[in-house]
Short mmCIF file of C-alpha atoms and ligand atoms in Angstrom, two decimals:
data_model
loop_
_atom_site.label_atom_id
_atom_site.label_comp_id
_atom_site.label_asym_id
_atom_site.label_seq_id
_atom_site.Cartn_x
_atom_site.Cartn_y
_atom_site.Cartn_z
CA UNK A 1 8.21 2.64 -27.49
CA UNK A 2 9.22 2.05 -31.08
CA UNK A 3 12.48 1.54 -32.99
CA UNK A 4 13.07 4.43 -35.33
CA UNK A 5 15.03 4.34 -38.60
CA UNK A 6 18.37 4.97 -36.93
CA UNK A 7 18.10 2.04 -34.57
CA UNK A 8 17.45 4.07 -31.42
CA UNK A 9 14.40 3.85 -29.17
CA UNK A 10 11.91 6.59 -29.50
CA UNK A 11 9.68 6.92 -26.44
CA UNK A 12 6.38 8.68 -26.47
CA UNK A 13 7.31 10.17 -23.16
CA UNK A 14 4.94 13.06 -22.59
CA UNK A 15 1.80 10.94 -22.94
CA UNK A 16 3.18 8.01 -20.98
CA UNK A 17 4.42 10.32 -18.27
CA UNK A 18 1.11 12.05 -17.92
CA UNK A 19 -0.94 8.89 -17.43
CA UNK A 20 1.68 7.35 -15.16
CA UNK A 21 1.96 10.50 -13.09
CA UNK A 22 -1.77 10.85 -12.68
CA UNK A 23 -1.98 7.24 -11.63
CA UNK A 24 0.79 7.75 -9.08
CA UNK A 25 -0.93 10.87 -7.77
CA UNK A 26 -4.19 8.95 -7.42
CA UNK A 27 -2.30 6.20 -5.62
CA UNK A 28 -0.79 8.66 -3.13
CA UNK A 29 -4.18 10.26 -2.46
CA UNK A 30 -5.78 6.86 -2.04
CA UNK A 31 -3.16 5.79 0.48
CA UNK A 32 -3.94 8.88 2.56
CA UNK A 33 -7.71 8.74 2.18
CA UNK A 34 -8.31 6.41 5.10
CA UNK A 35 -6.37 8.52 7.63
CA UNK A 36 -8.03 11.65 6.34
CA UNK A 37 -11.46 10.05 6.71
CA UNK A 38 -12.44 10.73 3.13
CA UNK A 39 -14.43 7.51 2.76
CA UNK A 40 -18.13 7.15 3.46
CA UNK A 41 -20.75 4.50 2.96
CA UNK A 42 -23.92 5.28 1.09
CA UNK A 43 -26.91 2.97 1.25
CA UNK A 44 -29.35 1.93 -1.44
CA UNK A 45 -32.63 0.24 -0.48
CA UNK A 46 -33.44 -3.25 -1.73
CA UNK A 47 -37.17 -3.65 -2.18
CA UNK A 48 -39.04 -6.89 -1.43
CA UNK A 49 -41.70 -7.10 -4.17
CA UNK A 50 -43.84 -9.75 -2.50
CA UNK A 51 -44.01 -8.13 0.93
CA UNK A 52 -44.05 -4.67 -0.62
CA UNK A 53 -41.44 -3.19 1.69
CA UNK A 54 -37.72 -2.57 2.06
CA UNK A 55 -35.84 -5.73 2.98
CA UNK A 56 -32.48 -4.06 3.49
CA UNK A 57 -29.77 -1.82 2.08
CA UNK A 58 -26.66 -2.33 0.00
CA UNK A 59 -23.60 -0.45 1.28
CA UNK A 60 -21.79 1.41 -1.52
CA UNK A 61 -18.40 2.94 -0.92
CA UNK A 62 -17.83 6.63 -1.67
CA UNK A 63 -14.57 8.56 -1.79
CA UNK A 64 -14.86 12.31 -1.39
CA UNK A 65 -11.50 13.95 -2.10
CA UNK A 66 -11.09 17.69 -1.32
CA UNK A 67 -9.71 18.49 -4.81
CA UNK A 68 -10.74 15.57 -6.95
CA UNK A 69 -14.29 15.72 -5.70
CA UNK A 70 -16.24 12.52 -5.80
CA UNK A 71 -14.24 9.56 -7.16
CA UNK A 72 -16.52 6.68 -8.24
CA UNK A 73 -15.73 3.22 -6.79
CA UNK A 74 -15.15 1.70 -10.22
CA UNK A 75 -12.14 4.04 -10.48
CA UNK A 76 -10.43 3.40 -7.16
CA UNK A 77 -11.40 -0.13 -6.08
CA UNK A 78 -9.39 -1.83 -8.85
CA UNK A 79 -6.43 0.43 -7.93
CA UNK A 80 -6.86 -0.37 -4.23
CA UNK A 81 -6.66 -4.06 -5.16
CA UNK A 82 -3.52 -3.54 -7.24
CA UNK A 83 -1.59 -1.64 -4.57
CA UNK A 84 -2.64 -3.88 -1.70
CA UNK A 85 -5.02 -1.45 -0.03
CA UNK A 86 -8.18 -3.46 -0.48
CA UNK A 87 -7.73 -5.48 2.73
CA UNK A 88 -7.74 -2.48 5.13
CA UNK A 89 -10.32 -0.66 3.01
CA UNK A 90 -12.60 -3.69 2.85
CA UNK A 91 -12.21 -4.18 6.59
CA UNK A 92 -13.21 -0.57 7.17
CA UNK A 93 -16.30 -1.06 4.97
CA UNK A 94 -17.35 -4.20 6.83
CA UNK A 95 -16.87 -2.68 10.28
CA UNK A 96 -18.66 0.53 9.37
CA UNK A 97 -21.57 -1.23 7.63
CA UNK A 98 -22.12 -3.65 10.54
CA UNK A 99 -21.82 -0.85 13.10
CA UNK A 100 -24.43 1.26 11.31
CA UNK A 101 -26.79 -1.63 10.49
CA UNK A 102 -26.79 -2.72 14.14
CA UNK A 103 -28.81 0.47 14.84
CA UNK A 104 -31.47 -0.27 12.24
CA UNK A 105 -34.72 -2.15 12.84
CA UNK A 106 -34.07 -5.91 13.08
CA UNK A 107 -35.88 -6.85 9.87
CA UNK A 108 -33.47 -4.82 7.73
CA UNK A 109 -30.48 -6.61 6.22
CA UNK A 110 -27.19 -5.09 5.17
CA UNK A 111 -25.48 -6.18 1.94
CA UNK A 112 -21.74 -5.57 1.62
CA UNK A 113 -19.68 -5.93 -1.56
CA UNK A 114 -16.59 -8.07 -1.23
CA UNK A 115 -13.95 -8.07 -3.95
CA UNK A 116 -12.15 -11.20 -5.08
CA UNK A 117 -8.76 -10.50 -3.51
CA UNK A 118 -10.40 -9.43 -0.27
CA UNK A 119 -12.31 -12.68 -0.16
CA UNK A 120 -9.24 -14.81 -0.93
CA UNK A 121 -7.28 -13.22 1.96
CA UNK A 122 -6.71 -16.01 4.51
CA UNK A 123 -7.71 -13.55 7.26
CA UNK A 124 -11.07 -12.79 5.66
CA UNK A 125 -13.13 -15.07 7.94
CA UNK A 126 -11.54 -13.38 10.99
CA UNK A 127 -12.32 -9.92 9.60
CA UNK A 128 -15.97 -10.96 9.30
CA UNK A 129 -16.01 -12.46 12.79
CA UNK A 130 -14.51 -9.27 14.26
CA UNK A 131 -16.98 -7.00 12.47
CA UNK A 132 -19.90 -9.06 13.78
CA UNK A 133 -18.53 -9.27 17.32
CA UNK A 134 -17.68 -5.58 17.56
CA UNK A 135 -21.08 -4.45 16.28
CA UNK A 136 -23.17 -7.19 17.91
CA UNK A 137 -25.04 -7.42 14.60
CA UNK A 138 -26.85 -10.68 14.26
CA UNK A 139 -25.03 -12.58 11.48
CA UNK A 140 -28.16 -13.50 9.53
CA UNK A 141 -28.65 -9.78 8.81
CA UNK A 142 -25.31 -9.59 7.00
CA UNK A 143 -25.23 -10.51 3.34
CA UNK A 144 -22.00 -10.64 1.35
CA UNK A 145 -22.17 -9.81 -2.35
CA UNK A 146 -19.50 -11.58 -4.35
CA UNK A 147 -19.01 -11.80 -8.10
CA UNK A 148 -18.16 -14.80 -10.20
CA UNK A 149 -14.51 -13.69 -10.23
CA UNK A 150 -14.25 -14.88 -6.61
CA UNK A 151 -15.10 -18.37 -7.81
CA UNK A 152 -12.71 -18.33 -10.74
CA UNK A 153 -10.52 -21.36 -10.57
CA UNK A 154 -13.10 -22.99 -8.33
CA UNK A 155 -10.60 -23.58 -5.53
CA UNK A 156 -11.50 -25.73 -2.58
CA UNK A 157 -10.39 -22.93 -0.19
CA UNK A 158 -12.93 -20.54 -1.66
CA UNK A 159 -15.73 -23.04 -1.37
CA UNK A 160 -14.64 -23.88 2.19
CA UNK A 161 -14.69 -20.18 3.16
CA UNK A 162 -18.16 -19.78 1.65
CA UNK A 163 -19.44 -22.77 3.61
CA UNK A 164 -17.81 -21.49 6.81
CA UNK A 165 -19.48 -18.08 6.44
CA UNK A 166 -22.80 -19.71 5.72
CA UNK A 167 -22.43 -21.97 8.75
CA UNK A 168 -21.99 -18.79 10.82
CA UNK A 169 -25.38 -17.62 9.59
CA UNK A 170 -24.34 -15.10 6.92
CA UNK A 171 -26.09 -14.91 3.57
CA UNK A 172 -24.20 -15.00 0.29
CA UNK A 173 -25.36 -13.29 -2.90
CA UNK A 174 -23.95 -13.75 -6.40
CA UNK A 175 -23.63 -10.21 -7.81
CA UNK A 176 -23.77 -9.04 -11.46
CA UNK A 177 -25.12 -12.40 -12.49
CA UNK A 178 -24.90 -13.18 -16.18
CA UNK A 179 -21.97 -10.94 -17.02
CA UNK A 180 -19.05 -13.28 -16.29
CA UNK A 181 -18.08 -16.63 -17.75
CA UNK A 182 -19.70 -20.02 -17.17
CA UNK A 183 -22.22 -18.57 -14.73
CA UNK A 184 -24.31 -21.70 -14.65
CA UNK A 185 -21.54 -23.93 -13.43
CA UNK A 186 -20.93 -21.53 -10.51
CA UNK A 187 -24.49 -22.06 -9.34
CA UNK A 188 -23.63 -25.71 -9.00
CA UNK A 189 -20.54 -25.16 -6.86
CA UNK A 190 -22.23 -23.35 -3.99
CA UNK A 191 -25.77 -22.87 -2.59
CA UNK A 192 -26.10 -19.09 -2.89
CA UNK A 193 -28.95 -17.40 -1.07
CA UNK A 194 -29.45 -14.83 -3.76
CA UNK A 195 -28.78 -14.06 -7.41
CA UNK A 196 -28.54 -10.40 -8.41
CA UNK A 197 -29.51 -10.00 -12.06
CA UNK A 198 -27.10 -7.57 -13.68
CA UNK A 199 -28.51 -4.19 -14.62
CA UNK A 200 -27.61 -4.64 -18.29
CA UNK A 201 -30.35 -7.28 -18.63
CA UNK A 202 -32.82 -5.30 -16.56
CA UNK A 203 -32.26 -2.17 -18.65
CA UNK A 204 -32.91 -4.03 -21.92
CA UNK A 205 -35.70 -6.29 -20.72
CA UNK A 206 -38.50 -3.93 -21.75
CA UNK A 207 -37.02 -3.36 -25.21
CA UNK A 208 -35.16 -6.50 -26.24
CA UNK A 209 -36.71 -9.94 -26.36
CA UNK A 210 -33.37 -11.64 -25.64
CA UNK A 211 -32.83 -9.76 -22.37
CA UNK A 212 -36.41 -10.41 -21.31
CA UNK A 213 -35.94 -14.13 -21.87
CA UNK A 214 -32.64 -14.07 -19.96
CA UNK A 215 -34.35 -12.42 -16.97
CA UNK A 216 -37.10 -15.03 -17.21
CA UNK A 217 -34.57 -17.86 -17.32
CA UNK A 218 -32.59 -16.52 -14.34
CA UNK A 219 -35.69 -16.04 -12.15
CA UNK A 220 -36.95 -19.50 -13.00
CA UNK A 221 -33.52 -20.97 -12.29
CA UNK A 222 -33.39 -19.11 -8.96
CA UNK A 223 -36.84 -20.32 -8.05
CA UNK A 224 -36.02 -23.95 -8.73
CA UNK A 225 -32.72 -23.70 -6.83
CA UNK A 226 -34.42 -21.99 -3.87
CA UNK A 227 -32.50 -18.74 -4.35
CA UNK A 228 -33.89 -15.21 -4.10
CA UNK A 229 -33.61 -13.18 -7.33
CA UNK A 230 -32.99 -9.44 -7.24
CA UNK A 231 -33.25 -7.15 -10.26
CA UNK A 232 -30.54 -4.47 -10.21
CA UNK A 233 -30.74 -1.03 -11.79
CA UNK A 234 -34.53 -0.67 -12.02
CA UNK A 235 -35.10 2.90 -13.21
CA UNK A 236 -38.61 2.94 -14.67
CA UNK A 237 -42.08 1.74 -13.69
CA UNK A 238 -42.13 -0.23 -16.93
CA UNK A 239 -38.99 -2.11 -15.94
CA UNK A 240 -40.41 -2.73 -12.47
CA UNK A 241 -43.62 -4.21 -13.89
CA UNK A 242 -41.58 -6.37 -16.22
CA UNK A 243 -39.49 -7.69 -13.32
CA UNK A 244 -42.61 -8.41 -11.31
CA UNK A 245 -44.14 -10.24 -14.28
CA UNK A 246 -41.02 -12.38 -14.61
CA UNK A 247 -41.29 -13.32 -10.95
CA UNK A 248 -38.31 -11.44 -9.49
CA UNK A 249 -38.44 -11.42 -5.70
CA UNK A 250 -36.68 -8.10 -5.14
CA UNK A 251 -35.78 -4.94 -7.02
CA UNK A 252 -33.19 -2.23 -6.52
CA UNK A 253 -32.58 0.93 -8.49
CA UNK A 254 -32.99 4.66 -8.91
CA UNK A 255 -36.77 4.20 -9.26
CA UNK A 256 -36.87 3.39 -5.54
CA UNK A 257 -33.93 5.48 -4.41
CA UNK A 258 -30.38 6.44 -5.29
CA UNK A 259 -27.77 5.42 -2.74
CA UNK A 260 -28.08 7.86 0.19
CA UNK A 261 -25.84 8.80 3.13
CA UNK A 262 -26.59 7.15 6.48
CA UNK A 263 -28.21 10.35 7.73
CA UNK A 264 -30.92 10.08 5.05
CA UNK A 265 -31.87 6.45 5.71
CA UNK A 266 -34.88 7.17 7.89
CA UNK A 267 -36.40 9.62 5.41
CA UNK A 268 -35.75 7.19 2.55
CA UNK A 269 -37.58 4.42 4.41
CA UNK A 270 -40.47 6.77 5.14
CA UNK A 271 -40.83 8.04 1.59
CA UNK A 272 -40.87 4.49 0.21
CA UNK A 273 -43.46 3.49 2.78
CA UNK A 274 -45.74 6.34 1.75
CA UNK A 275 -45.55 5.37 -1.90
P1 C2E B 301 -22.50 -3.08 -7.85
O1 C2E B 301 -22.20 -3.87 -6.64
O2 C2E B 301 -23.09 -3.80 -9.00
O3 C2E B 301 -23.42 -1.89 -7.33
C1 C2E B 301 -24.49 -1.35 -8.06
C2 C2E B 301 -24.08 -0.07 -8.76
O4 C2E B 301 -25.16 0.37 -9.57
C3 C2E B 301 -23.80 1.08 -7.81
O5 C2E B 301 -22.80 1.89 -8.41
C4 C2E B 301 -25.13 1.82 -7.78
O6 C2E B 301 -25.02 3.18 -7.40
C5 C2E B 301 -25.55 1.67 -9.21
N1 C2E B 301 -27.01 1.74 -9.38
C6 C2E B 301 -27.98 1.39 -8.51
N2 C2E B 301 -29.20 1.56 -9.04
C7 C2E B 301 -29.01 2.04 -10.29
C8 C2E B 301 -29.90 2.45 -11.35
O7 C2E B 301 -31.13 2.38 -11.26
N3 C2E B 301 -29.32 2.89 -12.51
C9 C2E B 301 -27.96 2.97 -12.66
N4 C2E B 301 -27.50 3.43 -13.82
N5 C2E B 301 -27.10 2.61 -11.68
C10 C2E B 301 -27.61 2.15 -10.51
P2 C2E B 301 -21.56 2.43 -7.58
O8 C2E B 301 -22.00 2.81 -6.19
O9 C2E B 301 -20.88 3.45 -8.43
O10 C2E B 301 -20.64 1.14 -7.44
C11 C2E B 301 -20.03 0.55 -8.56
C12 C2E B 301 -19.39 -0.75 -8.18
O11 C2E B 301 -18.30 -0.54 -7.30
C13 C2E B 301 -20.32 -1.70 -7.46
O12 C2E B 301 -21.16 -2.35 -8.39
C14 C2E B 301 -19.32 -2.62 -6.81
O13 C2E B 301 -18.86 -3.59 -7.72
C15 C2E B 301 -18.19 -1.67 -6.48
N6 C2E B 301 -18.28 -1.30 -5.05
C16 C2E B 301 -19.02 -0.34 -4.45
N7 C2E B 301 -18.81 -0.31 -3.13
C17 C2E B 301 -17.92 -1.30 -2.86
C18 C2E B 301 -17.30 -1.79 -1.66
O14 C2E B 301 -17.54 -1.35 -0.52
N8 C2E B 301 -16.42 -2.83 -1.80
C19 C2E B 301 -16.13 -3.38 -3.03
N9 C2E B 301 -15.26 -4.39 -3.09
N10 C2E B 301 -16.71 -2.96 -4.16
C20 C2E B 301 -17.59 -1.93 -4.08
CA1 CA B 302 -23.27 -5.21 -5.38
CA1 CA B 303 -24.33 -5.61 -9.16
CA1 CA B 304 -21.43 -3.98 -11.07
#
C-alpha cells in the first residue's frame, strides 16, 4: 500500500487479492490432498560407479491434483512447512518409502528427504522408529537426506538427534552440498555418511573450470573424511565421465533414469543392468 496525495491509503487490491486468493486455494487443496490420496512417491536410481550397479533409490514426493495437474514439490513443500502440514506429510512419506523398500532386494537402499522443520520436531525420532518397525525394513537400508538448513544454528538437540539416528543404524546424507552457507564447518559438526554434490556444480563441471575444481575439492574432502560422494543431476555422458574422473563414488540423474513410479522400478533396474 502507498500513501497518496490526499493522505489516504491506496491499496493495490486486485493484484494482492489474486495472489493471496490463489495461495489460499492452494492451501485448501493441500490440506485435502492427503485424505484424497493425491500424493505418490516416485523413485530415482542412485548409481554406484565403482560397483557399476544401482545402490538404491531416492524417494521424491509427487502431488497429482485433479485440476491443477502435477504440482512440483518445490511449490508445495515450503507451503506445507508454513501451514504446519509437513509433519503428517513427512510421516506419510517415511512410512510409504519404508513399506515399499522393504519389498526390494536387500542390497538396495532407500533415501528419503527430510525438511528442516520435520527434523526439528521433537517426535521425529519416534516417527522414524515407527516407520522402521511397521515395515520391518532393516535400518541400515534407510538413508535420510538433510540439507544444511537443518544444521543452522548448530543446536545440540539437532546433533543429538543425528547421533541417535546413526546409533540406530540409519545413514545420513548431506543434500545439495555447496549451495548453503559455511558448508565446511557443517562437515565438522557431524560424521555424515554421504555428501550429495549439488546439481549446479555438476551441470557446469564440463564447461566451467571453477565448478570442475569445486567438484574435485568436494570429492577429495569426502574421501579424506570417509564419506561417500554422490553427483546429482547427471544428464550427459560427458558429465558422467567428468564425475568418474574426479573420483565421485555415485551418480544420479536423468542420464540413468528420471524418477519413476513404484510400478516401474523393476523395469528401470533391468534397463540399467542391460546398459
Ligand atoms: P532434491 O532432494 O535435491 O532432489 C533432486 C531433484 O532433482 C528432484 O526434483 C529430481 O527430480 C531432480 N533431478 C534428478 N535428476 C536430475 C537431472 O538429471 N536433471 C535435472 N534437471 N533434475 C534432476 P524434484 O523431484 O522436483 O524435487 C525437488 C525438491 O523437492 C527435492 O530436491 C527436495 O528438496 C524436495 N523434495 C522432494 N520430495 C521430498 C520429500 O518427500 N520431502 C521433502 N521434505 N522434500 C522433498
Ligand atoms: Ca534429495
Ligand atoms: Ca539435492
Ligand atoms: Ca535441491
